[in-house]
Amino acid sequence: MSSIAQKKGFGATIWDFMTTVDHKKIAILYLISGGFFFLVGGIEAMLIRIQLAKAGNDFLSAGTYNEIITMHGTTMIFLAAMPILLAFMNAIMPLQIGARDVAFPFLNSLGFWLFFFGGIFLNLSWFMGGAPDAGWTNYASLALASEGKGIDFYSLGLTISGFGTLIAGINFLVTIINMRAPGMTYMRMPLFTWTTFVASALILLAFPPLTVGLFFMVFDRMFDSNFFAVEMGGNTIIWEHLFWIFGHPEVYILILPAFGIFSEIFAIFSRKRLFGYTALVFATILIGFYGFMVWAHHMFTVGLGPTANAVFALATMIIAVPTGIKIFNWLLTIWGGNISFTVPMIYAVAFIPSFVAGGVTGVMQAIAPLDYQLHDSYFIVAHFHYVIVGGVVLAILAGTHLYWPKMFGTMLSEKLGKWTFWFFFIGFHLTFFIQHFLGLMGMPRRVYTFGADQGWDLFNAISSAGAVLMAIGIIILLVNVVMTTIKNERVGNDPWGDGRTLEWAIPSPPPFYNFAQTPLVRGLDTFWIEKMEGNKKGMIFAEPLGDIHMPNNSFIPFVISLGMFIASFGALYFLDDDKPWALPVLIIGLLITFGSMLVRSLKDDLGFHITKAELLEDAKGGKTDGH
Amino acid sequence: MDINQKYTPQSWPDHPETATMEGKNKFIGFWLLLAAETVTFASLFATYLALKDKGPSGMEFSAAGLFELPLVFAMTMILLTSSLTSVYAMYHMKNHNFKAMQAWLGITVLLGATFLGLEIYEFNHYVHLGFGFTNSAFSSAFYVLVGTHGAHVLFGLSWFIALMLRNAKRGLNMYNAPKFYLASLYWHFIDVVWVFIFTVVYLMGVIG
Ligand code: HEM
Ligand SMILES: [Cu+2]
């Protein structure tokens, strides 16, 4: 049971990943699948931009265009951005708090497979009669009128993957509450751990309303219930409320971990303790808290009345305060620091002005009367891409470079990384800056084409050109990944040389039990403290070397999720008269799911022990360390 | 934790549900899950209140006309009692008295099943009056709110039964004690939700 890397066959590796409960491997699964969906969403974005590159274009039909924007938005948010962030949370957070794994390794795997099968299911709609086409917000008035099965793919797929995300959220919360190493008090937790904590709390409270809304949608479309059917007393605004009670916290679920990644980067590459750590922590908590009180700023034009609009406008503006605090803390962290402009740091520095631009337009939209002008125009598209791409995607790219060595034991090329950065960064501003003006000139969002006489051609052409630059940047990143993997130059514990937190004190990648001995934490930036005091081991230990208890691998999470996946096809078709096979499929799928849950519940799974002797051998066995 | 370790009432810890790391994790994780469930039911309640008595023009049904308290009151009493019996079961769990725990859990299950039977009877009754799931926005919201609760009851019952059967031969240990504890916590939660349903749907419905 030694962890010394043995060469495994391809089949054995696949099986290993299908049954793993190790947070580091689950992180890799999230990164690969999230990355895959990011490419899918990116191709959809390119198709949109090709269609809009010139006036009166007929590259895509109006109907296909609607499907593509819907799938682009849905894929990017639920299947790309969030899972890639979950990848970093999984890979890094347990290491940062000195834990051997997450609180529920089995559920961790289940969460991943539910997300994965939900995402695949949603995307299969392309091949099975058409994708959803009511926008990623899926407003009920559009969704109920949509023909075909697209919307049902949306509802069922997001329900399944949403369960997965909820499970991940609960798991991280418990991990942070219960599994911190001795001495790792809350106010010594690295900021990435803090943002993971708050984002998980948001997941916990925001996903249930979405699930409820999705259930209503399924019932209305498939079982003739009347939640949104106005002629039967229903009310379509209920969907909008439920969706945005989820939807606004969702944007913080995305941006808070991004803030966390950048906080780590600023401290590492300025070689300074974060300025105003306490303020950053409290700003994070405040943002999470306010995040639940502003959802109706997406509904100013619905007609909720002047009082509601005023309250939600004010609440929205207040959120800008903690966010501003963060910006100043980062600036003051850089200030006077000993800066090294590595690829992650370049992204972090570029993030500040980009994100501030998105924040400023956000405050503009919070002014309800002004939003009556801006609503549903390209100004909105420009705004949310500034925060999402300028914030979240830049953080994802930065985090990929920063944590690649910790996840895979080898460094991405800095040179290619810089090329990616410049293409992506210039392309990003070229694409989206000009869309502010398109919006002000009156171009509505979600239109598949425009006339040559409207005067929008030039700006749209420029916007599309920018998208090409971004695509080139991403292709260079892929080349970088392939070349780095082939070269496979191994690195030591602290490849950036300036790591401050516990994850940099152990080998890259860490052994599957992470810490042979649980560390004792003596302060914020604990690894840095030990380094400064000349401690060659990088940490002091809270326990003598002894046996370690580890969880068993399990195939059951995969099977539970597979059952849901199968059942969804049955659910999709069992009301159609010409598909008698569908009902059995539904039943079989549910039996698989509940049967395997029952097996899990009844069969004892007590894990196993790694003995002290094995640990000692492992330490000798030349796992990489030192550099 | 050693699953084969034998305990006596003396060596059994005061809080077996949180005596192991695994138990502690489950304990906190489960409370968090209940938080998520609370938000779920809050969304269902809000929707119900928005759609109460709403239907196609000229709809003959209204909460005041439809609901009758006696049956629902009986159901409430039965479910509350089952919460109490599950408390007895946990009392015996903490004293390491396996037989008594199983017995009280058995009673809890019987009460829960009675509740569920009455609920099915009630729904059936409404459907025969013409108040089906697709009748109106009101009916949809009603059935989904109360039905979701019913599904939770069903799940809770199955959970109890599975645990009782699985552990019938081997008795209590540190591995299954947290499981029994969480199942009963879940049962209390279901009970609390029902109190809200009784108040918001039935009492407030009948009164006006
Ligand atoms: C990086 C290159 C990207 C390009 C070129 C791009 C382009 C576009 C375009 C042209 C639209 C359609 C606007 C409309 O007609 O309403 C759109 C919509 C959208 N995009 Fe992107 N996008 C990109 C990345 C992203 C990312 C990374 C995310 C999220 C993580 C995202 C989220 C969305 C959402 C939510 C919508 C709204 C979809 C809807 O209207 O339902 N985009 N994007
Ligand atoms: Cu918002």
PDB file of C-alpha atoms and ligand atoms in Angstrom, chain A residues 38 41-42 44-46 48-49 52 65-66 68-78 80-82 134-138 254 376-378 381 384-385 388-389 392-393 396 424 428 431-432 435 443-448 463-464 466-468 470-471 474, ligand 1:
ATOM      1  CA  PHE A  38     -15.241  25.604 -20.926  1.00  0.00           C
ATOM      2  CA  GLY A  41     -18.988  27.028 -24.057  1.00  0.00           C
ATOM      3  CA  GLY A  42     -16.149  28.835 -25.779  1.00  0.00           C
ATOM      4  CA  GLU A  44     -20.558  28.376 -28.636  1.00  0.00           C
ATOM      5  CA  ALA A  45     -19.324  31.908 -27.886  1.00  0.00           C
ATOM      6  CA  MET A  46     -17.332  31.883 -31.122  1.00  0.00           C
ATOM      7  CA  ILE A  48     -22.358  33.671 -31.561  1.00  0.00           C
ATOM      8  CA  ARG A  49     -19.641  36.143 -32.485  1.00  0.00           C
ATOM      9  CA  LEU A  52     -22.958  38.825 -35.167  1.00  0.00           C
ATOM     10  CA  TYR A  65     -28.976  31.194 -32.239  1.00  0.00           C
ATOM     11  CA  ASN A  66     -31.334  31.096 -29.268  1.00  0.00           C
ATOM     12  CA  ILE A  68     -26.598  28.570 -28.664  1.00  0.00           C
ATOM     13  CA  ILE A  69     -26.786  31.622 -26.380  1.00  0.00           C
ATOM     14  CA  THR A  70     -28.795  29.600 -23.879  1.00  0.00           C
ATOM     15  CA  MET A  71     -26.328  26.736 -23.855  1.00  0.00           C
ATOM     16  CA  HIS A  72     -23.354  29.110 -23.855  1.00  0.00           C
ATOM     17  CA  GLY A  73     -24.545  30.904 -20.728  1.00  0.00           C
ATOM     18  CA  THR A  74     -25.729  27.780 -18.942  1.00  0.00           C
ATOM     19  CA  THR A  75     -22.610  25.802 -19.764  1.00  0.00           C
ATOM     20  CA  MET A  76     -20.221  28.576 -18.804  1.00  0.00           C
ATOM     21  CA  ILE A  77     -21.854  29.251 -15.438  1.00  0.00           C
ATOM     22  CA  PHE A  78     -22.874  25.800 -14.223  1.00  0.00           C
ATOM     23  CA  ALA A  80     -17.330  25.460 -16.579  1.00  0.00           C
ATOM     24  CA  ALA A  81     -16.711  28.299 -14.129  1.00  0.00           C
ATOM     25  CA  MET A  82     -18.142  26.675 -11.017  1.00  0.00           C
ATOM     26  CA  ALA A 134     -35.159  30.278 -23.345  1.00  0.00           C
ATOM     27  CA  GLY A 135     -31.884  31.862 -22.193  1.00  0.00           C
ATOM     28  CA  TRP A 136     -29.829  30.711 -19.242  1.00  0.00           C
ATOM     29  CA  THR A 137     -32.380  32.460 -17.021  1.00  0.00           C
ATOM     30  CA  ASN A 138     -35.111  30.284 -18.543  1.00  0.00           C
ATOM     31  CA  LEU A 254     -18.149  32.445  -8.554  1.00  0.00           C
ATOM     32  CA  ASP A 376     -31.787  43.877 -21.835  1.00  0.00           C
ATOM     33  CA  SER A 377     -29.300  45.830 -23.918  1.00  0.00           C
ATOM     34  CA  TYR A 378     -25.696  44.980 -24.791  1.00  0.00           C
ATOM     35  CA  VAL A 381     -23.799  41.823 -21.674  1.00  0.00           C
ATOM     36  CA  PHE A 384     -21.493  40.802 -16.707  1.00  0.00           C
ATOM     37  CA  HIS A 385     -18.676  39.714 -18.960  1.00  0.00           C
ATOM     38  CA  ILE A 388     -17.248  37.206 -15.031  1.00  0.00           C
ATOM     39  CA  VAL A 389     -14.416  37.119 -17.537  1.00  0.00           C
ATOM     40  CA  VAL A 392     -13.672  34.812 -12.574  1.00  0.00           C
ATOM     41  CA  VAL A 393     -12.016  33.665 -15.787  1.00  0.00           C
ATOM     42  CA  ILE A 396      -9.236  30.591 -13.249  1.00  0.00           C
ATOM     43  CA  PHE A 424      -6.637  36.806 -23.872  1.00  0.00           C
ATOM     44  CA  PHE A 428     -11.227  40.403 -23.768  1.00  0.00           C
ATOM     45  CA  THR A 431     -14.653  42.165 -27.335  1.00  0.00           C
ATOM     46  CA  PHE A 432     -16.506  43.567 -24.417  1.00  0.00           C
ATOM     47  CA  GLN A 435     -20.373  46.393 -26.194  1.00  0.00           C
ATOM     48  CA  MET A 443     -28.665  47.204 -29.516  1.00  0.00           C
ATOM     49  CA  PRO A 444     -30.781  44.710 -27.573  1.00  0.00           C
ATOM     50  CA  ARG A 445     -29.349  41.585 -26.015  1.00  0.00           C
ATOM     51  CA  ARG A 446     -30.311  38.143 -27.330  1.00  0.00           C
ATOM     52  CA  VAL A 447     -30.980  39.220 -30.926  1.00  0.00           C
ATOM     53  CA  TYR A 448     -29.658  36.963 -33.640  1.00  0.00           C
ATOM     54  CA  SER A 463     -16.130  42.754 -30.884  1.00  0.00           C
ATOM     55  CA  SER A 464     -15.929  39.571 -32.935  1.00  0.00           C
ATOM     56  CA  GLY A 466     -11.537  40.399 -30.041  1.00  0.00           C
ATOM     57  CA  ALA A 467     -13.165  37.018 -29.534  1.00  0.00           C
ATOM     58  CA  VAL A 468     -10.729  35.532 -32.049  1.00  0.00           C
ATOM     59  CA  MET A 470      -9.206  35.232 -26.864  1.00  0.00           C
ATOM     60  CA  ALA A 471      -9.604  31.941 -28.707  1.00  0.00           C
ATOM     61  CA  ILE A 474      -6.812  29.607 -25.070  1.00  0.00           C
TER      62      ILE A 474
HETATM   63  C1  HEM C   1     -14.579  34.363 -23.275  1.00  0.00           C
HETATM   64  C2  HEM C   1     -15.300  34.534 -24.312  1.00  0.00           C
HETATM   65  C3  HEM C   1     -16.767  34.833 -24.302  1.00  0.00           C
HETATM   66  C4  HEM C   1     -17.436  35.397 -25.323  1.00  0.00           C
HETATM   67  C5  HEM C   1     -16.844  35.835 -26.643  1.00  0.00           C
HETATM   68  C6  HEM C   1     -18.809  35.501 -24.939  1.00  0.00           C
HETATM   69  C7  HEM C   1     -19.801  36.038 -25.744  1.00  0.00           C
HETATM   70  C8  HEM C   1     -21.142  36.090 -25.419  1.00  0.00           C
HETATM   71  C9  HEM C   1     -22.175  36.585 -26.236  1.00  0.00           C
HETATM   72  C10 HEM C   1     -21.994  37.190 -27.596  1.00  0.00           C
HETATM   73  C11 HEM C   1     -23.349  36.431 -25.575  1.00  0.00           C
HETATM   74  C12 HEM C   1     -24.749  36.731 -26.103  1.00  0.00           C
HETATM   75  C13 HEM C   1     -25.259  37.995 -25.628  1.00  0.00           C
HETATM   76  C14 HEM C   1     -26.708  38.179 -25.998  1.00  0.00           C
HETATM   77  O1  HEM C   1     -27.044  38.166 -27.185  1.00  0.00           O
HETATM   78  O2  HEM C   1     -27.485  38.359 -25.069  1.00  0.00           O
HETATM   79  C15 HEM C   1     -23.054  35.884 -24.313  1.00  0.00           C
HETATM   80  C16 HEM C   1     -23.976  35.615 -23.345  1.00  0.00           C
HETATM   81  C17 HEM C   1     -23.667  35.123 -22.085  1.00  0.00           C
HETATM   82  N1  HEM C   1     -22.429  34.765 -21.603  1.00  0.00           N
HETATM   83 FE1  HEM C   1     -20.704  34.901 -22.655  1.00  0.00          FE
HETATM   84  N2  HEM C   1     -18.962  35.014 -23.684  1.00  0.00           N
HETATM   85  C18 HEM C   1     -17.722  34.596 -23.252  1.00  0.00           C
HETATM   86  C19 HEM C   1     -17.439  34.042 -22.007  1.00  0.00           C
HETATM   87  C20 HEM C   1     -18.375  33.824 -20.994  1.00  0.00           C
HETATM   88  C21 HEM C   1     -18.075  33.260 -19.714  1.00  0.00           C
HETATM   89  C22 HEM C   1     -16.711  32.782 -19.262  1.00  0.00           C
HETATM   90  C23 HEM C   1     -19.229  33.224 -19.016  1.00  0.00           C
HETATM   91  C24 HEM C   1     -19.517  32.727 -17.612  1.00  0.00           C
HETATM   92  C25 HEM C   1     -18.692  32.139 -16.808  1.00  0.00           C
HETATM   93  C26 HEM C   1     -20.263  33.771 -19.852  1.00  0.00           C
HETATM   94  C27 HEM C   1     -21.574  33.900 -19.469  1.00  0.00           C
HETATM   95  C28 HEM C   1     -22.567  34.340 -20.315  1.00  0.00           C
HETATM   96  C29 HEM C   1     -23.957  34.408 -19.951  1.00  0.00           C
HETATM   97  C30 HEM C   1     -24.559  34.019 -18.598  1.00  0.00           C
HETATM   98  C31 HEM C   1     -24.642  34.896 -21.056  1.00  0.00           C
HETATM   99  C32 HEM C   1     -26.125  35.162 -21.153  1.00  0.00           C
HETATM  100  C33 HEM C   1     -26.788  34.074 -21.894  1.00  0.00           C
HETATM  101  C34 HEM C   1     -28.231  34.389 -22.012  1.00  0.00           C
HETATM  102  O3  HEM C   1     -28.565  35.459 -22.535  1.00  0.00           O
HETATM  103  O4  HEM C   1     -29.031  33.533 -21.581  1.00  0.00           O
HETATM  104  N3  HEM C   1     -19.702  34.121 -21.057  1.00  0.00           N
HETATM  105  N4  HEM C   1     -21.694  35.666 -24.246  1.00  0.00           N
END
